[in-house]
XYZ file of C-alpha atoms in Angstrom:
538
model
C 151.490 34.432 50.478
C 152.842 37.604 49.301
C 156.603 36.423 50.428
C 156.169 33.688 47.754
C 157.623 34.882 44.364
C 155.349 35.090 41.597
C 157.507 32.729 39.314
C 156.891 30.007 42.502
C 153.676 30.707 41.605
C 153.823 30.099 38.111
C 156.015 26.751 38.663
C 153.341 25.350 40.650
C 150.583 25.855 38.773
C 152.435 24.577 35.614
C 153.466 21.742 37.144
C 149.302 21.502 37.383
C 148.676 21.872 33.770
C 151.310 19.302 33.475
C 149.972 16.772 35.676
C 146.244 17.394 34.295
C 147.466 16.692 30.796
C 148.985 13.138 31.857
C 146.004 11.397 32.804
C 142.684 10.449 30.295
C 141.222 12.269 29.070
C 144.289 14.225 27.631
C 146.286 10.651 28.158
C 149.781 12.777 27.150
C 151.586 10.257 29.878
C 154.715 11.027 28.585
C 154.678 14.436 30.505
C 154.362 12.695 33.597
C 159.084 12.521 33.304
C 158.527 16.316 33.618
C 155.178 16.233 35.298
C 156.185 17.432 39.085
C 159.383 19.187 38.630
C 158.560 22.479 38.167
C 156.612 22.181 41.818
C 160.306 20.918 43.501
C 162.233 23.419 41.460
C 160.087 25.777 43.150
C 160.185 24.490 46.346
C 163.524 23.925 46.182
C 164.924 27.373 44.872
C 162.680 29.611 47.333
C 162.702 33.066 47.447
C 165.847 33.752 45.561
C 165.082 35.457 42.421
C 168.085 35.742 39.341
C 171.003 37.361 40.388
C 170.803 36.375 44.439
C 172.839 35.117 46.445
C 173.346 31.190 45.980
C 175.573 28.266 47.155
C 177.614 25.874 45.161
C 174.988 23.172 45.060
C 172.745 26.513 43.891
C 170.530 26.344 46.914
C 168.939 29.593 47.692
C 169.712 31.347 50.965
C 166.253 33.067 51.123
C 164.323 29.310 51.570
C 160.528 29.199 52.189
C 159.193 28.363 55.262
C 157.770 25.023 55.744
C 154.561 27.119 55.850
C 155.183 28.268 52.894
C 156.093 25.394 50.772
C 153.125 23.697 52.071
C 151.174 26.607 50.715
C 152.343 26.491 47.030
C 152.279 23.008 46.601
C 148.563 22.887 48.285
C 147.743 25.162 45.633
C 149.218 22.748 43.492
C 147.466 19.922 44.030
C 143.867 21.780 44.536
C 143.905 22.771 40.664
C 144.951 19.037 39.408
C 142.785 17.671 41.781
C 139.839 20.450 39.823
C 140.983 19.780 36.484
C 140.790 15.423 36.605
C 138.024 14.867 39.111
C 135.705 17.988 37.423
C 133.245 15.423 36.971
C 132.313 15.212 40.452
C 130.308 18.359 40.073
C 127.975 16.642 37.136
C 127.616 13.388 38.949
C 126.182 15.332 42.189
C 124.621 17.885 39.895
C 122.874 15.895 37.407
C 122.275 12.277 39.469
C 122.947 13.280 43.016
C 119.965 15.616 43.139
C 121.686 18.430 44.445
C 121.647 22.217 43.357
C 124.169 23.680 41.297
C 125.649 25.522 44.123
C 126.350 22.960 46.776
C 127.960 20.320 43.940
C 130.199 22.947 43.456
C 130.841 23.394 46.856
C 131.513 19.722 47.084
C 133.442 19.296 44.315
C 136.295 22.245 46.049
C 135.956 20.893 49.240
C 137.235 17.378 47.273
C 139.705 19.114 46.084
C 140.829 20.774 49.097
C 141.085 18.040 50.792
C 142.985 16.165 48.866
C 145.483 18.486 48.202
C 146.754 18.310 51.568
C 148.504 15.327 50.090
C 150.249 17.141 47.985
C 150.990 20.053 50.394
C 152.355 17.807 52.942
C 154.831 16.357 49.908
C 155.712 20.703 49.698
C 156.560 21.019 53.367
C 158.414 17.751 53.654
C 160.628 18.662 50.957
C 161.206 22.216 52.330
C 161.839 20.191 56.069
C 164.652 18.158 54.166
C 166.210 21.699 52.490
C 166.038 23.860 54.801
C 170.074 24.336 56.828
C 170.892 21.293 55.027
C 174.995 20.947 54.565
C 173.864 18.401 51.892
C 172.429 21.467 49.842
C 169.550 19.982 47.460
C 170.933 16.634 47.151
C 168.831 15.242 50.027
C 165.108 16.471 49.250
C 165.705 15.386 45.197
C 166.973 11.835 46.983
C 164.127 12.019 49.414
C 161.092 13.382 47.121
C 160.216 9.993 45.383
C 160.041 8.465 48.682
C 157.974 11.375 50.291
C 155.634 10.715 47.240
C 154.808 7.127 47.537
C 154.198 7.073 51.063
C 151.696 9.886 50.136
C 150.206 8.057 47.231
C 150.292 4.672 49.635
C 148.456 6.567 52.695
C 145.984 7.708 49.938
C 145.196 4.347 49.666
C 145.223 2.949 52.644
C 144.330 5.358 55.128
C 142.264 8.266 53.050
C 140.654 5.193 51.240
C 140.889 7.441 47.569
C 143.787 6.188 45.281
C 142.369 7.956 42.375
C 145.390 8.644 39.644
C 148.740 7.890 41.336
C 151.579 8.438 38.781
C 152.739 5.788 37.886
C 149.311 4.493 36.425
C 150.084 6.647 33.435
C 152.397 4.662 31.943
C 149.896 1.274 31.187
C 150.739 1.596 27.759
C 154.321 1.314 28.198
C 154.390 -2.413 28.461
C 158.278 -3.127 29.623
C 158.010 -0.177 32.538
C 154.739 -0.952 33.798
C 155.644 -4.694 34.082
C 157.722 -3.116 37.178
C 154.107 -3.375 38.758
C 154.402 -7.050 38.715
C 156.913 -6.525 41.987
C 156.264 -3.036 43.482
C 152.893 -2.071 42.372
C 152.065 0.926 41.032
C 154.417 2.397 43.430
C 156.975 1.397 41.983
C 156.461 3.407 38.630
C 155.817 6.499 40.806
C 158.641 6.229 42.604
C 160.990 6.093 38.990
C 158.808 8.800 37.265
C 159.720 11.124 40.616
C 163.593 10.220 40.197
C 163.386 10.768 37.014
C 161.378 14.480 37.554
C 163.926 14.941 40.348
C 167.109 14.362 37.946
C 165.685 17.781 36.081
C 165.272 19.618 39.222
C 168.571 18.801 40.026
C 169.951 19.970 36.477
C 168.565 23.020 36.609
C 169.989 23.602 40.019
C 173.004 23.686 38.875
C 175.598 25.435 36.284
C 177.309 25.602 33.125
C 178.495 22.307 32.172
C 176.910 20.630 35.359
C 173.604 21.607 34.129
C 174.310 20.786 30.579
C 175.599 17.112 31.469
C 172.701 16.328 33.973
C 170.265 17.602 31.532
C 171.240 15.529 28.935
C 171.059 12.680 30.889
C 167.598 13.732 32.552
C 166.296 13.925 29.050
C 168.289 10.257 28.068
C 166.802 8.390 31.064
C 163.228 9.122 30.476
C 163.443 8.936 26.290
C 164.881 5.647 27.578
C 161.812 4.368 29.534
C 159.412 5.634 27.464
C 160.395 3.778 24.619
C 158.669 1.096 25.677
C 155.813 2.397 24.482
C 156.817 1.217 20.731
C 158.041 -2.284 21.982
C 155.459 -4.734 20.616
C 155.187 -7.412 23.073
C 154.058 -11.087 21.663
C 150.151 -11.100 22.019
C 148.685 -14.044 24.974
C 147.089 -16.854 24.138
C 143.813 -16.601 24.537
C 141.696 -20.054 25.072
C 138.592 -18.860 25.861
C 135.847 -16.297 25.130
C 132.806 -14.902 27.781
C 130.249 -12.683 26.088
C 130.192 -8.875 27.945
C 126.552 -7.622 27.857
C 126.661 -3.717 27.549
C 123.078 -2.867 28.245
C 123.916 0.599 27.928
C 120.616 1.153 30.272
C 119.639 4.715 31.035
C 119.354 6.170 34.948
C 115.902 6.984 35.648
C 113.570 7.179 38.829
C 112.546 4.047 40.498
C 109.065 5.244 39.972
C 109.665 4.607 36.087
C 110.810 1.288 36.062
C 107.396 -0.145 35.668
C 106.665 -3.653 34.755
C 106.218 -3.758 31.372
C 109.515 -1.402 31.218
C 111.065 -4.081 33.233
C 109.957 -6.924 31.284
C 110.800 -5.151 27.947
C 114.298 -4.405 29.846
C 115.383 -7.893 30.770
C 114.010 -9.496 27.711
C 116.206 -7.722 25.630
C 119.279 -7.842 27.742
C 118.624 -11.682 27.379
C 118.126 -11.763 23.464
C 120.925 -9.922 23.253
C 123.355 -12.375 25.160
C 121.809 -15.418 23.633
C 122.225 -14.178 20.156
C 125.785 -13.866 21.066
C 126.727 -16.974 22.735
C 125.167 -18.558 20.133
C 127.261 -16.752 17.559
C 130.824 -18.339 18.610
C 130.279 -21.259 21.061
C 132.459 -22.932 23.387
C 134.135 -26.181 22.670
C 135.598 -27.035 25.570
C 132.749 -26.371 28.291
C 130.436 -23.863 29.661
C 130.780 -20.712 28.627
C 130.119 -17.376 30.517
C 128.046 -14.639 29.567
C 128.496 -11.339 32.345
C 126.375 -8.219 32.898
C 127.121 -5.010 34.735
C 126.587 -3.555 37.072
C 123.855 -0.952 36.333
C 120.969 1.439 37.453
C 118.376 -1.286 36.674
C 116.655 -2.692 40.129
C 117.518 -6.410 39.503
C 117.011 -7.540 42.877
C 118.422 -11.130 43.832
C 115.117 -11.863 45.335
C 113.102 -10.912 42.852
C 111.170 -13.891 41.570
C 110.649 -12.166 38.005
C 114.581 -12.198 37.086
C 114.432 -16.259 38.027
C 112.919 -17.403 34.756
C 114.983 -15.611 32.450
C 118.372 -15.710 33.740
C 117.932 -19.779 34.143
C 116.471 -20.357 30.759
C 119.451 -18.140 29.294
C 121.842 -20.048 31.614
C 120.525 -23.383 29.968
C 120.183 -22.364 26.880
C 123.377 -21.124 26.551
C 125.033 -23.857 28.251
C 126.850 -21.168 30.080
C 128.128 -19.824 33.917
C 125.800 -16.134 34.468
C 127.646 -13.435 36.518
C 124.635 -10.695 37.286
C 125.194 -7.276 38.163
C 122.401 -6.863 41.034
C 121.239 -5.878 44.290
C 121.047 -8.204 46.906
C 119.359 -7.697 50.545
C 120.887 -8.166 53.790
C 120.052 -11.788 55.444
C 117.538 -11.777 58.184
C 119.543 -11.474 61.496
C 122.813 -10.332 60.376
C 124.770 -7.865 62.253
C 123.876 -5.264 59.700
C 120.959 -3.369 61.071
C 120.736 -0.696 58.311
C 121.556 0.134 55.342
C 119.942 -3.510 54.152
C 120.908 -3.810 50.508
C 123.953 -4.629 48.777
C 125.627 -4.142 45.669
C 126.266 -7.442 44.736
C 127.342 -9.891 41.636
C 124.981 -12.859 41.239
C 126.574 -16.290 39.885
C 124.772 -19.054 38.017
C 125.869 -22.330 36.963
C 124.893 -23.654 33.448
C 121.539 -25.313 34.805
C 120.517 -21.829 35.948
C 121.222 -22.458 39.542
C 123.012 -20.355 41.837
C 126.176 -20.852 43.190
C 126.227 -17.230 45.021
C 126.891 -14.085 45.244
C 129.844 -11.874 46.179
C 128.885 -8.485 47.880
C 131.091 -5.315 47.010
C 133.297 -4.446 50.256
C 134.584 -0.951 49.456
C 131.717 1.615 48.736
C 131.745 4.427 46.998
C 131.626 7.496 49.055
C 129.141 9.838 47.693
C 127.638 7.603 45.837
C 126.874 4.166 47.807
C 126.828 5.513 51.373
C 127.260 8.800 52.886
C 130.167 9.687 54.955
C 129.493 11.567 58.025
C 126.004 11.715 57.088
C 124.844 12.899 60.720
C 126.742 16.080 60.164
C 125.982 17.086 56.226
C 122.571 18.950 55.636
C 122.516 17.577 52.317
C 123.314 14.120 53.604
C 119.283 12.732 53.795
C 118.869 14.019 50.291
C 121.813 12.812 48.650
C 121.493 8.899 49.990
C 117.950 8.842 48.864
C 119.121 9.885 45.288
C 122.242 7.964 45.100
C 121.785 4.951 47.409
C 122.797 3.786 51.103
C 124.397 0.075 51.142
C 125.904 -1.948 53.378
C 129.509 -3.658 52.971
C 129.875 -7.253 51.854
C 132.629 -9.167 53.618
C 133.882 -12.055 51.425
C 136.419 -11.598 48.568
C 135.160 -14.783 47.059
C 136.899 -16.624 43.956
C 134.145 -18.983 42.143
C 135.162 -22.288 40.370
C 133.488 -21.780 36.769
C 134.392 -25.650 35.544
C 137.856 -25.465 36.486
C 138.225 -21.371 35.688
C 138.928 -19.842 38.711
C 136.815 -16.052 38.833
C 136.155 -13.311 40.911
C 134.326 -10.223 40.630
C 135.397 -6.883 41.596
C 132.738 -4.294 41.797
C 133.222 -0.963 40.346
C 134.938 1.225 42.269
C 137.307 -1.493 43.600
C 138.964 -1.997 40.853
C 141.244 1.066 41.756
C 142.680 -0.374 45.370
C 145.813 -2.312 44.404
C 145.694 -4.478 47.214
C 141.861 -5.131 47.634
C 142.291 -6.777 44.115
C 145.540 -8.509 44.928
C 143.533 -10.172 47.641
C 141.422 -11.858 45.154
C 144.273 -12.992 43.071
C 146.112 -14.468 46.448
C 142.967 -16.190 47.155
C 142.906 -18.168 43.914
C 141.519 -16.223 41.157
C 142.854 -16.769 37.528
C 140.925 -14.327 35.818
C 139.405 -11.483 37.301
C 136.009 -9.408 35.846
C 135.278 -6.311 36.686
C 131.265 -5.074 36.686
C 130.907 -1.231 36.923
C 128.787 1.637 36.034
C 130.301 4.207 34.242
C 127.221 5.964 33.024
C 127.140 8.263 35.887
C 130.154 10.090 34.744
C 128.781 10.798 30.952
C 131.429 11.943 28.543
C 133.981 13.264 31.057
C 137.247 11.804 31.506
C 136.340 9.393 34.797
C 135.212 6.468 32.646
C 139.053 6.501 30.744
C 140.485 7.312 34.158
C 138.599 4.590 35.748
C 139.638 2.250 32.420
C 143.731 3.417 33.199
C 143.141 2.327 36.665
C 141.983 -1.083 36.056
C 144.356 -1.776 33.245
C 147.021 -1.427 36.071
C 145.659 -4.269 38.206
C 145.784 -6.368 35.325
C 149.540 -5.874 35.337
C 149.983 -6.422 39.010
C 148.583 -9.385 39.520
C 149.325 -10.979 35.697
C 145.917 -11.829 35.270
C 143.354 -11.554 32.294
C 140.514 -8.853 33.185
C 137.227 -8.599 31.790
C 135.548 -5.067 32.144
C 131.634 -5.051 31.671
C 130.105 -1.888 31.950
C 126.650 -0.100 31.539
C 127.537 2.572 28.662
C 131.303 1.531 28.322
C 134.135 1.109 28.148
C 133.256 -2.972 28.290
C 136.634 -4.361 27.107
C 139.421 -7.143 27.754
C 142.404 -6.340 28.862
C 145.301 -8.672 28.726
C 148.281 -9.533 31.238
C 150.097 -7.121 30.150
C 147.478 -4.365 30.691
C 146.844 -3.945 26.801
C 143.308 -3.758 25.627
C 142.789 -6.584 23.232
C 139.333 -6.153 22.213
C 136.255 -3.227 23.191
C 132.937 -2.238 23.109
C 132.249 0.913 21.475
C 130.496 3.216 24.436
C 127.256 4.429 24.620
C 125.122 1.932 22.768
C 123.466 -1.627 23.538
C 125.208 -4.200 22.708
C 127.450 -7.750 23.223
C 131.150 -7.719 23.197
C 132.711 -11.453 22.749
C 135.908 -11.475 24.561
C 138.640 -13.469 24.982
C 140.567 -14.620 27.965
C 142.266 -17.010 29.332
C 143.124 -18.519 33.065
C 146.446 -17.504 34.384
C 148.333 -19.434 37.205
C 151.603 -17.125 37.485
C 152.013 -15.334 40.852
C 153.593 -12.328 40.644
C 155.911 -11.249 43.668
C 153.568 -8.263 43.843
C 150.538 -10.767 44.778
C 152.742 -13.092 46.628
C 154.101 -10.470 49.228
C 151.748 -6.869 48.780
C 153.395 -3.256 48.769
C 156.389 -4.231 50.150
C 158.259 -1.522 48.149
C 155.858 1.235 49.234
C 155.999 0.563 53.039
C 159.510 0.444 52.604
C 159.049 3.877 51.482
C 156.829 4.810 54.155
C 159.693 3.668 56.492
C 162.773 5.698 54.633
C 160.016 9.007 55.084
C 159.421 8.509 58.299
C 162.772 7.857 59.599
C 164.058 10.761 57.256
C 161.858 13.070 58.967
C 162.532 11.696 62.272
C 166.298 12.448 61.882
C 165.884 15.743 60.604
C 163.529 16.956 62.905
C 166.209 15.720 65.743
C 168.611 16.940 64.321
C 167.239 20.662 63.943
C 166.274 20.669 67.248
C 169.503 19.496 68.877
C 171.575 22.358 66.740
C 168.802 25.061 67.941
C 169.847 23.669 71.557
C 173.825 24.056 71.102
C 173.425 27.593 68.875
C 171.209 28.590 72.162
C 173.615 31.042 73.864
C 174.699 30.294 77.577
């Protein structure tokens, strides 16, 4: 550590700061062109302080180690990784029932763990510099592939997509609409270029630097323009009333019967009122509540008689944020519940349930539990589920839904499974309340937005406390809740039959950028090793 310049230092941890300020709740996402550069000028210009030695390409001769470049942008990553996911430490804190010291603990170890991501993305690009006769050219080629194969493994292998870059730009309606073919990859891997075409700039000289720079700073005033474009609004042809109960977390133990009663009776007032406010014309219509903290168990027999009279009443489908119970001999021996989404047809009669696949970790089962000391206490505070199995699409009188569950709503391909399976509008049931008034509810909001663009596809978001929203095909919010109170959103939709290539074939583009990394790395680790075998002296 004390080989690596203090100015590294200070790059790296800017290039922090800068990546903090991108995401919600700061939302400056048009930082994100600038975001990671001063990590790869770092990386990239070593050891060599003003005045050394450097090459034409201005590559330093006094590189870091791979050790080393791992090291700084580790350190990188660990403080944006504390400054957006600081809520962690309230949600364990305040709801996961553990002491102040061991959420803390938990919240770093988060942190340090996912770093690594970003460390590996530091040595890889100090691999691809290091004796190169290309100079820098290669690692500013290589970095935005190195980075979406690290956001993509992330999400497919760590199982925790949380924030990949190119989320940021949702508001930028012509760039994100990239997502439509690549994913969200695909606006990482043009934000890195981008990042990389300043790196390169200020690896250079004189007019070289000047001309680059100018173009750096053209490109990216370019795409973010977009932001100011004013898209023609969708047509929307039908409405479904979002229930926010805004219901507080408390104790099982306080949920008592008349609390219960009192509960559900005005959850159902409240939806009735506002179905009844703006009917339907042309059908059913559908009234949605979240998921929540409130122990609305599928087989309970008191929830019966007021969901089906508010189903009939209302002449409308009923999609239930609930708990459902494991069938009598499945294969799932324990945990027994499920976090599920009831479904009732206008007669009050069910037509299912789907059963949330991907859990939260921390918060719906316990990884590793057998080896945490906190684990026994933490599952009893926060729950212990088992997985559902069934991305199911639901025929709501000729509307084709599905449900995605909370945290699911960040996995680009979990929810582009749905839309390949038929849906043509998509709702999404969370609970947000966990995370109070830190930035996780926005993030979680920035995340969603996104799959709304990759799979061209209305989204209705129903939460507990907020936000509860409806988000267009273009990722736009077109009408919202305001948080923290009880109330009854009315919002529009419509059904959507365009496939996008992105739902039609998956992340193509990022395991074609998985491929280009590996084989990159592949060659260059070959080829150091066969020139350490011919400079070996006979």
């Amino acid at each position: 550590m004390r080989d690596i310049p203090t100015r590294a230092w200070a790059l790296a941890l800017a290039s922090s700061g800068l990546q903090i300020l991108v995401f919600p709740k700061a939302g400056l996402y048009f930082l994100g062109w600038i975001a990671i550069a001063p990590l790869i000028y770092a990386l990239l210009r070593g050891r060599g302080g003003e005045g050394e030695l450097v090459d034409a390409e201005g590559r330093s001769l006094r590189q870091f180690t791979l050790w080393q470049g791992f090291l700084l942008a580790w350190a990188s990553g660990i403080v944006w990784y504390l400054g957006t996911c600081y809520w962690i430490y309230p949600v364990m804190n305040g709801y996961g029932g553990l002491n102040g010291i061991v959420a803390a603990l938990i919240t770093l170890g988060f942190a340090l763990y996912m770093a690594l991501h970003h460390g590996v993305f530091g040595l890889l690009v100090v691999l691809m510099a290091r004796r190169s006769s290309l100079g820098n050219r290669r690692p500013l080629f290589l970095a935005p592939f190195f980075w979406v194969a690290l956001e993509f493994f992330r999400d497919r292998v760590i199982g925790d997509p949380w924030l990949p870059l190119g989320g940021s730009q949702v508001n930028n309606v012509p760039f994100a609409r990239i997502a439509e073919v690549t994913g969200v990859y695909g606006l990482s891997f043009a934000i890195m270029l981008v990042n990389c075409a300043f790196v390169a700039a200020f690896l250079l000289f004189g007019r070289r630097r000047i001309n680059l720079l100018v173009s750096a700073c053209a490109a990216a005033i370019a795409l973010q323009m977009g932001t100011f474009a004013k898209a023609e609004p969708f047509t929307a042809t039908r409405q479904a009333v979002l229930v926010q109960p805004n219901v507080p977390v408390l104790d099982p133990a306080q949920w008592t019967p008349q609390y219960f009663d009192q509960t559900i009776g005005s959850l159902t007032r409240l939806s009735v009122d506002e179905a009844k406010k703006t009917p339907t014309r042309d059908g059913p219509g559908l009234i949605v509540w979240p998921e929540s903290p409130a122990p609305f168990f599928i087989d309970d027999p008191r929830i019966w008689p007021w969901l089906s009279t508010m189903a009939r009443d209302t002449n409308s489908y009923l999609v239930i944020g609930s708990v459902g119970t494991v069938p009598p001999g499945s294969p799932h021996a324990q945990p027994d519940l499920l976090n599920s989404a009831l479904v009732l047809d206008p007669q009050g009669r069910s037509m299912g349930h789907y059963d949330k696949i991907h859990l939260v970790p921390f918060g719906e089962y316990v990884p590793f539990k057998n080896l945490l000391f906190f684990a026994d206490k933490l599952t009893r505070e926060v729950g212990d589920f088992a997985r559902g199995s069934d991305r199911r699409v639901f025929d709501l009188n000729g509307t084709k839904a599905s449900v995605v569950i909370c945290y699911e709503s960040i996995f680009p391909d979990e929810v582009r499974q749905f839309t390949a399976n038929g849906a043509q509008v998509l709702i999404n049931i969370s609970n947000d309340g966990w995370y109070g008034e830190t930035g996780a509810p926005f993030q979680h909001m920035q995340m969603a937005r996104m799959r709304a663009i990759e799979n061209h596809r209305w989204l209705l978001i129903d939460t507990n406390s907020g936000i509860t929203a409806s988000i267009d095909p273009y990722g736009r919010v077109v009408k919202a809740a305001p948080r923290n109170i009880r109330t009854a959103l009315t919002a529009p939709f419509a059904p959507e039959l365009e496939s996008t290539f992105y739902v039609r074939y998956g992340d193509v583009f990022a395991w074609i950028c998985v491929v280009i990394s590996i084989l990159a790395v592949f060659l260059r680790i070959r080829f150091r090793a066969r020139t350490m075998i011919e400079a070996r002296p006979v």
